[in-house]
mmCIF file of C-alpha atoms in Angstrom:
data_model
loop_
_atom_site.group_PDB
_atom_site.id
_atom_site.type_symbol
_atom_site.label_atom_id
_atom_site.label_comp_id
_atom_site.label_asym_id
_atom_site.label_seq_id
_atom_site.Cartn_x
_atom_site.Cartn_y
_atom_site.Cartn_z
ATOM 1 C CA GLY A 1 5.773 -17.484 2.469
ATOM 2 C CA ALA A 2 3.264 -15.082 0.907
ATOM 3 C CA VAL A 3 5.480 -13.802 -1.861
ATOM 4 C CA VAL A 4 4.093 -11.685 -4.660
ATOM 5 C CA SER A 5 6.114 -10.902 -7.747
ATOM 6 C CA GLN A 6 5.639 -8.362 -10.502
ATOM 7 C CA HIS A 7 7.045 -8.286 -13.986
ATOM 8 C CA PRO A 8 8.562 -6.186 -15.353
ATOM 9 C CA SER A 9 10.034 -4.155 -12.534
ATOM 10 C CA TRP A 10 10.696 -1.243 -14.857
ATOM 11 C CA VAL A 11 9.427 -0.429 -18.318
ATOM 12 C CA ILE A 12 9.762 2.469 -20.713
ATOM 13 C CA CYS A 13 7.327 2.727 -23.585
ATOM 14 C CA LYS A 14 6.380 5.230 -26.240
ATOM 15 C CA SER A 15 3.218 7.243 -26.083
ATOM 16 C CA GLY A 16 0.324 5.428 -27.739
ATOM 17 C CA THR A 17 1.594 1.927 -27.106
ATOM 18 C CA SER A 18 0.240 -0.611 -24.621
ATOM 19 C CA VAL A 19 2.074 -2.157 -21.704
ATOM 20 C CA LYS A 20 1.205 -5.293 -19.761
ATOM 21 C CA ILE A 21 2.237 -5.769 -16.150
ATOM 22 C CA GLU A 22 2.016 -9.182 -14.499
ATOM 23 C CA CYS A 23 1.349 -9.880 -10.852
ATOM 24 C CA ARG A 24 1.890 -13.382 -9.492
ATOM 25 C CA SER A 25 1.390 -14.932 -6.089
ATOM 26 C CA LEU A 26 4.274 -17.390 -5.907
ATOM 27 C CA ASP A 27 3.471 -19.601 -2.965
ATOM 28 C CA PHE A 28 -0.218 -19.183 -2.348
ATOM 29 C CA GLN A 29 -3.476 -18.921 -4.219
ATOM 30 C CA ALA A 30 -4.916 -15.446 -4.138
ATOM 31 C CA THR A 31 -8.664 -15.113 -4.303
ATOM 32 C CA THR A 32 -8.388 -11.374 -4.687
ATOM 33 C CA MET A 33 -5.775 -9.141 -6.239
ATOM 34 C CA PHE A 34 -5.559 -5.383 -6.010
ATOM 35 C CA TRP A 35 -3.869 -2.863 -8.258
ATOM 36 C CA TYR A 36 -2.529 0.407 -6.867
ATOM 37 C CA ARG A 37 -0.811 3.401 -8.394
ATOM 38 C CA GLN A 38 1.593 5.655 -6.551
ATOM 39 C CA PHE A 39 2.794 9.045 -7.758
ATOM 40 C CA PRO A 40 5.950 10.513 -6.185
ATOM 41 C CA LYS A 41 5.438 11.494 -2.567
ATOM 42 C CA GLN A 42 1.795 10.487 -2.737
ATOM 43 C CA SER A 43 -0.358 7.766 -1.223
ATOM 44 C CA LEU A 44 -0.917 4.418 -2.797
ATOM 45 C CA MET A 45 -4.208 4.837 -4.615
ATOM 46 C CA LEU A 46 -6.342 1.785 -5.236
ATOM 47 C CA MET A 47 -7.214 1.459 -8.916
ATOM 48 C CA ALA A 48 -9.169 -1.770 -8.992
ATOM 49 C CA THR A 49 -9.976 -4.998 -7.236
ATOM 50 C CA SER A 50 -10.121 -8.259 -9.117
ATOM 51 C CA ASN A 51 -11.375 -11.677 -8.139
ATOM 52 C CA GLU A 52 -10.334 -14.740 -10.069
ATOM 53 C CA GLY A 53 -12.657 -15.486 -12.925
ATOM 54 C CA SER A 54 -14.729 -12.343 -12.667
ATOM 55 C CA LYS A 55 -14.572 -8.784 -13.909
ATOM 56 C CA ALA A 56 -12.527 -6.275 -11.977
ATOM 57 C CA THR A 57 -14.164 -3.604 -9.872
ATOM 58 C CA TYR A 58 -12.697 -0.208 -10.652
ATOM 59 C CA GLU A 59 -12.450 2.716 -8.285
ATOM 60 C CA GLN A 60 -14.112 5.964 -9.174
ATOM 61 C CA GLY A 61 -12.142 7.948 -11.697
ATOM 62 C CA VAL A 62 -10.189 4.978 -13.061
ATOM 63 C CA GLU A 63 -10.895 4.299 -16.737
ATOM 64 C CA LYS A 64 -11.614 0.610 -17.129
ATOM 65 C CA ASP A 65 -11.101 0.749 -20.881
ATOM 66 C CA LYS A 66 -7.655 2.197 -20.395
ATOM 67 C CA PHE A 67 -6.516 0.004 -17.540
ATOM 68 C CA LEU A 68 -7.491 -3.528 -18.495
ATOM 69 C CA ILE A 69 -7.303 -6.048 -15.704
ATOM 70 C CA ASN A 70 -7.411 -9.789 -16.189
ATOM 71 C CA HIS A 71 -7.401 -12.259 -13.314
ATOM 72 C CA ALA A 72 -7.396 -15.545 -15.154
ATOM 73 C CA SER A 73 -6.074 -17.764 -12.387
ATOM 74 C CA LEU A 74 -5.615 -17.819 -8.638
ATOM 75 C CA THR A 75 -1.953 -16.931 -9.032
ATOM 76 C CA LEU A 76 -1.906 -14.417 -11.874
ATOM 77 C CA SER A 77 -3.426 -11.038 -12.557
ATOM 78 C CA THR A 78 -2.401 -8.686 -15.341
ATOM 79 C CA LEU A 79 -2.802 -4.953 -15.781
ATOM 80 C CA THR A 80 -2.601 -3.619 -19.312
ATOM 81 C CA VAL A 81 -2.196 0.116 -19.772
ATOM 82 C CA THR A 82 -3.612 0.778 -23.215
ATOM 83 C CA SER A 83 -2.635 3.729 -25.400
ATOM 84 C CA ALA A 84 -0.271 4.949 -22.731
ATOM 85 C CA HIS A 85 0.387 8.642 -22.297
ATOM 86 C CA PRO A 86 3.107 10.428 -20.329
ATOM 87 C CA GLU A 87 0.634 11.157 -17.531
ATOM 88 C CA ASP A 88 0.288 7.397 -17.010
ATOM 89 C CA SER A 89 3.903 7.314 -15.879
ATOM 90 C CA SER A 90 3.788 6.074 -12.326
ATOM 91 C CA PHE A 91 4.675 3.278 -9.932
ATOM 92 C CA TYR A 92 2.151 0.456 -10.182
ATOM 93 C CA ILE A 93 1.888 -1.991 -7.309
ATOM 94 C CA CYS A 94 -0.229 -5.088 -7.009
ATOM 95 C CA SER A 95 -1.220 -6.959 -3.898
ATOM 96 C CA ALA A 96 -2.862 -10.284 -3.274
ATOM 97 C CA SER A 97 -4.967 -11.648 -0.479
ATOM 98 C CA VAL A 98 -6.098 -15.120 0.415
ATOM 99 C CA SER A 99 -9.206 -14.539 2.399
ATOM 100 C CA SER A 100 -9.195 -11.116 3.909
ATOM 101 C CA LEU A 101 -8.685 -7.573 2.720
ATOM 102 C CA TYR A 102 -6.819 -7.024 5.958
ATOM 103 C CA GLU A 103 -4.018 -9.315 4.892
ATOM 104 C CA GLN A 104 -2.676 -8.071 1.610
ATOM 105 C CA TYR A 105 0.753 -9.070 0.369
ATOM 106 C CA PHE A 106 2.295 -6.535 -1.920
ATOM 107 C CA GLY A 107 4.442 -7.021 -4.972
ATOM 108 C CA PRO A 108 7.641 -5.034 -5.489
ATOM 109 C CA GLY A 109 6.020 -2.654 -7.941
ATOM 110 C CA THR A 110 6.552 -1.709 -11.576
ATOM 111 C CA ARG A 111 7.927 1.652 -12.622
ATOM 112 C CA LEU A 112 6.269 2.750 -15.877
ATOM 113 C CA THR A 113 7.723 5.634 -17.847
ATOM 114 C CA VAL A 114 5.890 6.771 -20.961
ATOM 115 C CA THR A 115 7.895 8.964 -23.310
ATOM 116 C CA ASP B 1 -10.440 14.949 0.735
ATOM 117 C CA GLN B 2 -7.786 12.919 2.490
ATOM 118 C CA GLN B 3 -9.314 10.479 4.915
ATOM 119 C CA VAL B 4 -5.950 9.314 6.247
ATOM 120 C CA LYS B 5 -3.305 11.910 6.947
ATOM 121 C CA GLN B 6 0.321 11.619 7.848
ATOM 122 C CA ASN B 7 1.256 15.212 8.449
ATOM 123 C CA SER B 8 4.964 14.678 8.950
ATOM 124 C CA PRO B 9 6.645 13.839 5.658
ATOM 125 C CA SER B 10 9.894 12.974 7.412
ATOM 126 C CA LEU B 11 11.360 12.079 10.793
ATOM 127 C CA SER B 12 14.979 11.753 11.889
ATOM 128 C CA VAL B 13 15.931 9.748 14.963
ATOM 129 C CA GLN B 14 19.145 8.524 16.485
ATOM 130 C CA GLU B 15 19.798 4.822 16.804
ATOM 131 C CA GLY B 16 18.530 3.441 20.085
ATOM 132 C CA ARG B 17 15.971 6.177 20.599
ATOM 133 C CA ILE B 18 12.229 5.961 20.136
ATOM 134 C CA SER B 19 10.611 6.736 16.781
ATOM 135 C CA ILE B 20 7.017 7.927 16.891
ATOM 136 C CA LEU B 21 5.103 8.103 13.638
ATOM 137 C CA ASN B 22 1.695 9.704 13.663
ATOM 138 C CA CYS B 23 -1.438 9.253 11.627
ATOM 139 C CA ASP B 24 -4.800 11.011 11.756
ATOM 140 C CA TYR B 25 -8.032 9.964 10.124
ATOM 141 C CA THR B 26 -11.361 11.611 9.502
ATOM 142 C CA ASN B 27 -13.721 8.690 8.926
ATOM 143 C CA SER B 28 -15.088 7.446 12.240
ATOM 144 C CA MET B 29 -16.361 4.314 10.501
ATOM 145 C CA PHE B 30 -12.860 2.943 9.972
ATOM 146 C CA ASP B 31 -12.600 -0.248 11.992
ATOM 147 C CA TYR B 32 -9.122 -1.521 11.236
ATOM 148 C CA PHE B 33 -5.796 0.216 10.905
ATOM 149 C CA LEU B 34 -2.501 -1.015 9.506
ATOM 150 C CA TRP B 35 1.075 0.156 9.250
ATOM 151 C CA TYR B 36 3.278 -0.728 6.298
ATOM 152 C CA LYS B 37 6.971 -0.213 5.730
ATOM 153 C CA LYS B 38 8.310 0.489 2.259
ATOM 154 C CA TYR B 39 11.822 0.628 0.870
ATOM 155 C CA PRO B 40 12.524 2.463 -2.415
ATOM 156 C CA ALA B 41 11.464 0.536 -5.523
ATOM 157 C CA GLU B 42 9.829 -2.153 -3.407
ATOM 158 C CA GLY B 43 6.257 -2.875 -2.444
ATOM 159 C CA PRO B 44 5.014 -2.174 1.086
ATOM 160 C CA THR B 45 5.424 -4.854 3.706
ATOM 161 C CA PHE B 46 2.963 -5.285 6.534
ATOM 162 C CA LEU B 47 4.231 -4.280 9.966
ATOM 163 C CA ILE B 48 1.465 -4.233 12.503
ATOM 164 C CA SER B 49 -2.260 -3.631 12.736
ATOM 165 C CA ILE B 50 -4.923 -2.754 15.256
ATOM 166 C CA SER B 51 -8.648 -3.219 15.427
ATOM 167 C CA SER B 52 -10.839 -0.323 16.462
ATOM 168 C CA ILE B 53 -11.935 -2.259 19.538
ATOM 169 C CA LYS B 54 -8.423 -2.071 20.939
ATOM 170 C CA ASP B 55 -6.246 0.854 21.928
ATOM 171 C CA LYS B 56 -2.868 -0.826 21.796
ATOM 172 C CA ASN B 57 -1.148 -3.627 19.968
ATOM 173 C CA GLU B 58 2.449 -4.649 20.461
ATOM 174 C CA ASP B 59 4.780 -6.783 18.382
ATOM 175 C CA GLY B 60 8.400 -6.797 19.412
ATOM 176 C CA ARG B 61 9.878 -3.346 18.954
ATOM 177 C CA PHE B 62 6.702 -2.061 17.309
ATOM 178 C CA THR B 63 3.664 -0.784 19.175
ATOM 179 C CA VAL B 64 0.615 0.852 17.672
ATOM 180 C CA PHE B 65 -1.629 3.058 19.784
ATOM 181 C CA LEU B 66 -5.147 4.031 18.777
ATOM 182 C CA ASN B 67 -7.033 6.995 20.206
ATOM 183 C CA LYS B 68 -10.503 6.795 18.696
ATOM 184 C CA SER B 69 -11.822 9.938 20.304
ATOM 185 C CA ALA B 70 -9.009 11.913 18.715
ATOM 186 C CA LYS B 71 -9.094 9.831 15.512
ATOM 187 C CA HIS B 72 -5.383 9.384 15.881
ATOM 188 C CA LEU B 73 -2.998 6.492 15.820
ATOM 189 C CA SER B 74 0.718 6.267 16.279
ATOM 190 C CA LEU B 75 3.460 3.750 15.657
ATOM 191 C CA HIS B 76 6.245 3.533 18.213
ATOM 192 C CA ILE B 77 9.528 1.862 17.369
ATOM 193 C CA VAL B 78 11.784 1.167 20.317
ATOM 194 C CA PRO B 79 14.716 1.001 20.067
ATOM 195 C CA SER B 80 15.131 2.427 16.591
ATOM 196 C CA GLN B 81 17.702 0.796 14.349
ATOM 197 C CA PRO B 82 19.333 2.012 11.129
ATOM 198 C CA GLY B 83 17.548 -0.784 9.266
ATOM 199 C CA ASP B 84 14.251 0.810 10.222
ATOM 200 C CA SER B 85 14.985 3.662 7.818
ATOM 201 C CA ALA B 86 12.176 3.515 5.262
ATOM 202 C CA VAL B 87 8.863 5.079 4.358
ATOM 203 C CA TYR B 88 6.044 4.167 6.729
ATOM 204 C CA PHE B 89 2.466 4.194 5.523
ATOM 205 C CA CYS B 90 -0.588 4.248 7.712
ATOM 206 C CA ALA B 91 -3.701 2.634 6.207
ATOM 207 C CA ALA B 92 -7.288 2.286 7.315
ATOM 208 C CA THR B 93 -10.278 0.307 6.188
ATOM 209 C CA GLN B 94 -13.972 0.120 6.916
ATOM 210 C CA ALA B 95 -15.714 -3.238 7.081
ATOM 211 C CA GLY B 96 -13.339 -4.878 4.655
ATOM 212 C CA THR B 97 -13.560 -2.276 1.948
ATOM 213 C CA ALA B 98 -10.533 -0.786 0.225
ATOM 214 C CA LEU B 99 -7.460 0.194 2.194
ATOM 215 C CA ILE B 100 -7.029 3.954 2.356
ATOM 216 C CA PHE B 101 -3.393 4.959 2.642
ATOM 217 C CA GLY B 102 -1.743 8.064 4.002
ATOM 218 C CA LYS B 103 1.050 9.748 2.052
ATOM 219 C CA GLY B 104 3.749 8.183 4.181
ATOM 220 C CA THR B 105 6.462 9.381 6.533
ATOM 221 C CA THR B 106 10.118 8.864 5.707
ATOM 222 C CA LEU B 107 12.000 7.693 8.781
ATOM 223 C CA SER B 108 15.760 8.105 8.924
ATOM 224 C CA VAL B 109 17.607 6.427 11.763
ATOM 225 C CA SER B 110 21.199 7.513 12.150
ATOM 226 C CA SER B 111 23.870 5.498 13.898
#
């Protein structure tokens, strides 16, 4: 149980285009979903927290107009990287929790490369 | 300013021996600590956690020790197995706020 999927697992896009990443909780309903970014050999850095049906809460330094998060249902959250630039290239990971921040189930991640 | 530090980027251990992964933190308000294991191109998977009111938690081959006075925790894996080879992340949280991750330690267990 507690499986989280992400799609796509790997995407290459051109600079200036937008990319949407999906995060789904497959066998449970997630009240909260989290989006992280990880650069090589670095920590997972929380970008934003989203609760179903409400606006996401972004961490300091994360541009909410660039990283659009939609959490339309209890099983789906999307992250859209708008007007992507090469510096947005990273590994994006989502996680989902049912009731507690302490129990987060992570997706497999999405590797974004912007050329 | 890194609030959670894993100062050893890598650790090599022989199969059957003990692996000890260390983690230091600076925020004394952290009240819950977690260890995650991560394989390449996969998301982290939860391993074990400990509340700040405890100093030890054990689950099978995995034991986490917490030394609050030293702001230090460690993960012990006994006996180590080749399948344990992965990146291990320490994470901490305060009163249910965001998880703060360390940079990870790559564990290599040789047979």
